[in-house]
PDB file of C-alpha atoms in Angstrom:
ATOM      1  CA  GLN A   1      -2.570  18.388   8.292  1.00 95.00           C
ATOM      2  CA  VAL A   2      -2.101  15.399   6.020  1.00 97.00           C
ATOM      3  CA  ARG A   3      -3.971  12.302   7.072  1.00 98.00           C
ATOM      4  CA  LEU A   4      -4.029   8.836   5.533  1.00 98.00           C
ATOM      5  CA  VAL A   5      -6.696   6.394   6.699  1.00 98.00           C
ATOM      6  CA  GLU A   6      -6.577   2.741   5.714  1.00 97.00           C
ATOM      7  CA  SER A   7      -9.665   0.546   5.737  1.00 97.00           C
ATOM      8  CA  GLY A   8     -10.787  -2.858   4.526  1.00 98.00           C
ATOM      9  CA  GLY A   9      -8.643  -5.067   6.686  1.00 97.00           C
ATOM     10  CA  GLY A  10      -9.985  -8.020   8.602  1.00 97.00           C
ATOM     11  CA  LEU A  11      -9.936 -11.772   9.037  1.00 98.00           C
ATOM     12  CA  VAL A  12     -10.110 -13.985   5.954  1.00 98.00           C
ATOM     13  CA  GLN A  13      -9.466 -17.629   5.197  1.00 98.00           C
ATOM     14  CA  ALA A  14      -6.531 -18.691   3.087  1.00 98.00           C
ATOM     15  CA  GLY A  15      -7.379 -18.372  -0.589  1.00 98.00           C
ATOM     16  CA  GLY A  16      -9.744 -15.499   0.062  1.00 98.00           C
ATOM     17  CA  SER A  17      -9.624 -11.865  -0.987  1.00 98.00           C
ATOM     18  CA  LEU A  18      -9.648  -8.443   0.604  1.00 98.00           C
ATOM     19  CA  ARG A  19      -9.570  -4.942  -0.812  1.00 98.00           C
ATOM     20  CA  LEU A  20      -7.777  -2.284   1.175  1.00 98.00           C
ATOM     21  CA  SER A  21      -8.458   1.412   0.697  1.00 98.00           C
ATOM     22  CA  CYS A  22      -6.414   4.400   1.779  1.00 98.00           C
ATOM     23  CA  ALA A  23      -8.121   7.765   1.754  1.00 98.00           C
ATOM     24  CA  VAL A  24      -5.935  10.871   1.954  1.00 98.00           C
ATOM     25  CA  SER A  25      -7.034  14.226   3.320  1.00 97.00           C
ATOM     26  CA  GLY A  26      -5.149  17.481   3.690  1.00 97.00           C
ATOM     27  CA  ARG A  27      -3.155  16.877   0.538  1.00 95.00           C
ATOM     28  CA  THR A  28      -3.925  16.398  -3.154  1.00 95.00           C
ATOM     29  CA  VAL A  29      -2.156  13.216  -4.213  1.00 95.00           C
ATOM     30  CA  SER A  30      -2.707  13.461  -7.968  1.00 94.00           C
ATOM     31  CA  ASN A  31       1.014  14.106  -8.521  1.00 95.00           C
ATOM     32  CA  ASP A  32       2.248  11.755  -5.799  1.00 96.00           C
ATOM     33  CA  ARG A  33       3.715   8.307  -5.918  1.00 97.00           C
ATOM     34  CA  MET A  34       1.857   6.070  -3.496  1.00 98.00           C
ATOM     35  CA  GLY A  35       2.716   2.754  -1.953  1.00 98.00           C
ATOM     36  CA  TRP A  36       1.692  -0.063   0.350  1.00 98.00           C
ATOM     37  CA  PHE A  37       3.900  -1.661   2.966  1.00 98.00           C
ATOM     38  CA  ARG A  38       3.234  -4.283   5.621  1.00 98.00           C
ATOM     39  CA  GLN A  39       4.671  -5.340   8.943  1.00 98.00           C
ATOM     40  CA  ALA A  40       4.199  -8.763  10.458  1.00 98.00           C
ATOM     41  CA  THR A  41       4.649  -9.307  14.171  1.00 97.00           C
ATOM     42  CA  GLY A  42       8.302  -9.451  15.057  1.00 97.00           C
ATOM     43  CA  LYS A  43       9.445  -8.445  11.584  1.00 97.00           C
ATOM     44  CA  GLU A  44      10.518  -5.241   9.891  1.00 97.00           C
ATOM     45  CA  ARG A  45       8.126  -3.313   7.714  1.00 97.00           C
ATOM     46  CA  GLU A  46       8.439  -4.415   4.089  1.00 98.00           C
ATOM     47  CA  PHE A  47       7.543  -2.975   0.712  1.00 98.00           C
ATOM     48  CA  ILE A  48       4.516  -4.462  -1.058  1.00 97.00           C
ATOM     49  CA  ALA A  49       3.534  -2.311  -4.017  1.00 98.00           C
ATOM     50  CA  THR A  50       3.870   1.158  -5.502  1.00 98.00           C
ATOM     51  CA  ILE A  51       2.037   3.158  -8.159  1.00 98.00           C
ATOM     52  CA  ASN A  52       2.998   6.336  -9.992  1.00 96.00           C
ATOM     53  CA  TRP A  53       0.909   9.474 -10.216  1.00 95.00           C
ATOM     54  CA  ASN A  54      -1.373   8.431 -13.071  1.00 94.00           C
ATOM     55  CA  GLY A  55      -1.544   4.726 -12.358  1.00 94.00           C
ATOM     56  CA  GLU A  56       0.307   3.700 -15.507  1.00 96.00           C
ATOM     57  CA  SER A  57       3.349   2.359 -13.679  1.00 96.00           C
ATOM     58  CA  THR A  58       3.229  -0.178 -10.872  1.00 97.00           C
ATOM     59  CA  TYR A  59       5.781  -2.357  -9.148  1.00 98.00           C
ATOM     60  CA  TYR A  60       5.349  -5.236  -6.718  1.00 98.00           C
ATOM     61  CA  ALA A  61       7.360  -7.251  -4.271  1.00 98.00           C
ATOM     62  CA  ASP A  62       8.003 -10.772  -5.534  1.00 98.00           C
ATOM     63  CA  SER A  63       6.050 -12.183  -2.598  1.00 97.00           C
ATOM     64  CA  VAL A  64       2.774 -10.644  -3.821  1.00 98.00           C
ATOM     65  CA  LYS A  65       3.285 -10.371  -7.575  1.00 98.00           C
ATOM     66  CA  GLY A  66       0.393 -11.899  -9.472  1.00 98.00           C
ATOM     67  CA  ARG A  67      -1.844 -11.924  -6.379  1.00 98.00           C
ATOM     68  CA  PHE A  68      -2.053  -8.262  -5.341  1.00 98.00           C
ATOM     69  CA  THR A  69      -3.022  -5.263  -7.478  1.00 98.00           C
ATOM     70  CA  ILE A  70      -2.440  -1.624  -6.586  1.00 98.00           C
ATOM     71  CA  SER A  71      -4.642   1.048  -8.137  1.00 98.00           C
ATOM     72  CA  ARG A  72      -5.655   4.614  -7.473  1.00 98.00           C
ATOM     73  CA  ASP A  73      -8.467   7.092  -7.997  1.00 97.00           C
ATOM     74  CA  ASN A  74      -7.081  10.611  -7.980  1.00 97.00           C
ATOM     75  CA  ALA A  75     -10.554  12.111  -8.046  1.00 97.00           C
ATOM     76  CA  LYS A  76     -11.163  10.427  -4.690  1.00 97.00           C
ATOM     77  CA  ASN A  77      -7.624  10.983  -3.382  1.00 97.00           C
ATOM     78  CA  THR A  78      -7.512   7.270  -2.669  1.00 98.00           C
ATOM     79  CA  VAL A  79      -5.226   4.317  -3.326  1.00 98.00           C
ATOM     80  CA  TYR A  80      -6.340   0.686  -3.238  1.00 98.00           C
ATOM     81  CA  LEU A  81      -4.782  -2.719  -2.771  1.00 98.00           C
ATOM     82  CA  GLN A  82      -6.726  -5.689  -4.101  1.00 98.00           C
ATOM     83  CA  MET A  83      -5.416  -8.845  -2.447  1.00 98.00           C
ATOM     84  CA  ASN A  84      -6.339 -12.214  -3.893  1.00 98.00           C
ATOM     85  CA  SER A  85      -5.264 -15.776  -3.111  1.00 98.00           C
ATOM     86  CA  LEU A  86      -4.307 -14.712   0.383  1.00 98.00           C
ATOM     87  CA  LYS A  87      -1.911 -16.860   2.381  1.00 98.00           C
ATOM     88  CA  PRO A  88      -1.314 -17.075   6.134  1.00 98.00           C
ATOM     89  CA  GLU A  89       2.072 -15.445   5.555  1.00 97.00           C
ATOM     90  CA  ASP A  90       0.257 -12.334   4.308  1.00 98.00           C
ATOM     91  CA  THR A  91      -0.901 -11.699   7.870  1.00 98.00           C
ATOM     92  CA  ALA A  92       0.387  -8.264   8.895  1.00 98.00           C
ATOM     93  CA  VAL A  93      -0.522  -4.667   9.514  1.00 98.00           C
ATOM     94  CA  TYR A  94      -0.790  -2.962   6.149  1.00 98.00           C
ATOM     95  CA  TYR A  95       0.242   0.667   5.721  1.00 98.00           C
ATOM     96  CA  CYS A  96      -0.249   3.092   2.861  1.00 98.00           C
ATOM     97  CA  ALA A  97       2.131   5.944   2.148  1.00 98.00           C
ATOM     98  CA  THR A  98       2.431   8.842  -0.243  1.00 97.00           C
ATOM     99  CA  THR A  99       5.116  11.227  -1.415  1.00 95.00           C
ATOM    100  CA  GLY A 100       5.699  14.061  -3.829  1.00 93.00           C
ATOM    101  CA  ARG A 101       9.459  13.580  -3.733  1.00 91.00           C
ATOM    102  CA  TRP A 102      11.670  11.548  -6.017  1.00 87.00           C
ATOM    103  CA  GLY A 103      13.295   8.491  -4.473  1.00 88.00           C
ATOM    104  CA  THR A 104      13.678   4.755  -4.266  1.00 91.00           C
ATOM    105  CA  TRP A 105      10.083   3.617  -4.387  1.00 93.00           C
ATOM    106  CA  THR A 106      10.609   0.402  -2.504  1.00 95.00           C
ATOM    107  CA  ALA A 107      12.190   2.194   0.458  1.00 96.00           C
ATOM    108  CA  GLU A 108      10.293   3.516   3.454  1.00 96.00           C
ATOM    109  CA  ARG A 109      12.492   6.594   3.591  1.00 95.00           C
ATOM    110  CA  SER A 110      11.200   7.729   0.201  1.00 95.00           C
ATOM    111  CA  TYR A 111       7.674   8.302   1.502  1.00 97.00           C
ATOM    112  CA  GLU A 112       6.684  11.444   3.361  1.00 97.00           C
ATOM    113  CA  TYR A 113       3.290  10.593   4.813  1.00 97.00           C
ATOM    114  CA  TRP A 114       1.973   7.395   6.345  1.00 98.00           C
ATOM    115  CA  GLY A 115      -1.276   5.956   7.573  1.00 98.00           C
ATOM    116  CA  GLN A 116      -1.782   4.214  10.905  1.00 97.00           C
ATOM    117  CA  GLY A 117      -2.287   0.802   9.354  1.00 98.00           C
ATOM    118  CA  THR A 118      -4.999  -1.807   9.086  1.00 98.00           C
ATOM    119  CA  GLN A 119      -4.722  -5.387  10.315  1.00 98.00           C
ATOM    120  CA  VAL A 120      -5.037  -8.250   7.854  1.00 98.00           C
ATOM    121  CA  THR A 121      -5.218 -11.748   9.292  1.00 98.00           C
ATOM    122  CA  VAL A 122      -5.296 -14.823   7.061  1.00 98.00           C
ATOM    123  CA  SER A 123      -6.277 -18.084   8.710  1.00 98.00           C
ATOM    124  CA  SER A 124      -5.157 -21.459   7.419  1.00 93.00           C
TER     125      SER A 124
END
C-alpha cells in the first residue's frame, strides 16, 4: 500500500518560513514526478510546485514563484517544500502527490497517489 505522509505544517506569522516534508512508503519514488498542491477553505485545490525524478527540473505556480522551493531526496523517498516570505493568503491545507505516469504536471489528474495534507496557517 502506497502511503504519503506530510509534516511540517503549523502556524506562522506573515513573513516567516516553514519547511514541509512528504515521506512516501510502499513505493520507490526515484523515477516519479512529485508535486505539491494546496486547498484553502472554500476554494478548489490548486497546483503549487512540481519536480521531476532527479530534481533537475522544477516548475512553480506564479503565486509562489521566488518564495517557495521544491526539492527531493530519493534516498529518503521524500519530497520537500521550503516556504519563505509567507503571506496570509498562503493559508491552506498542503498536499503532496506522486506519479510514475506521464501527464500535465500542474493538473491533479496527473498524479496517482496523494497524502492526507498538512495545515499551514499564516497570521497577519
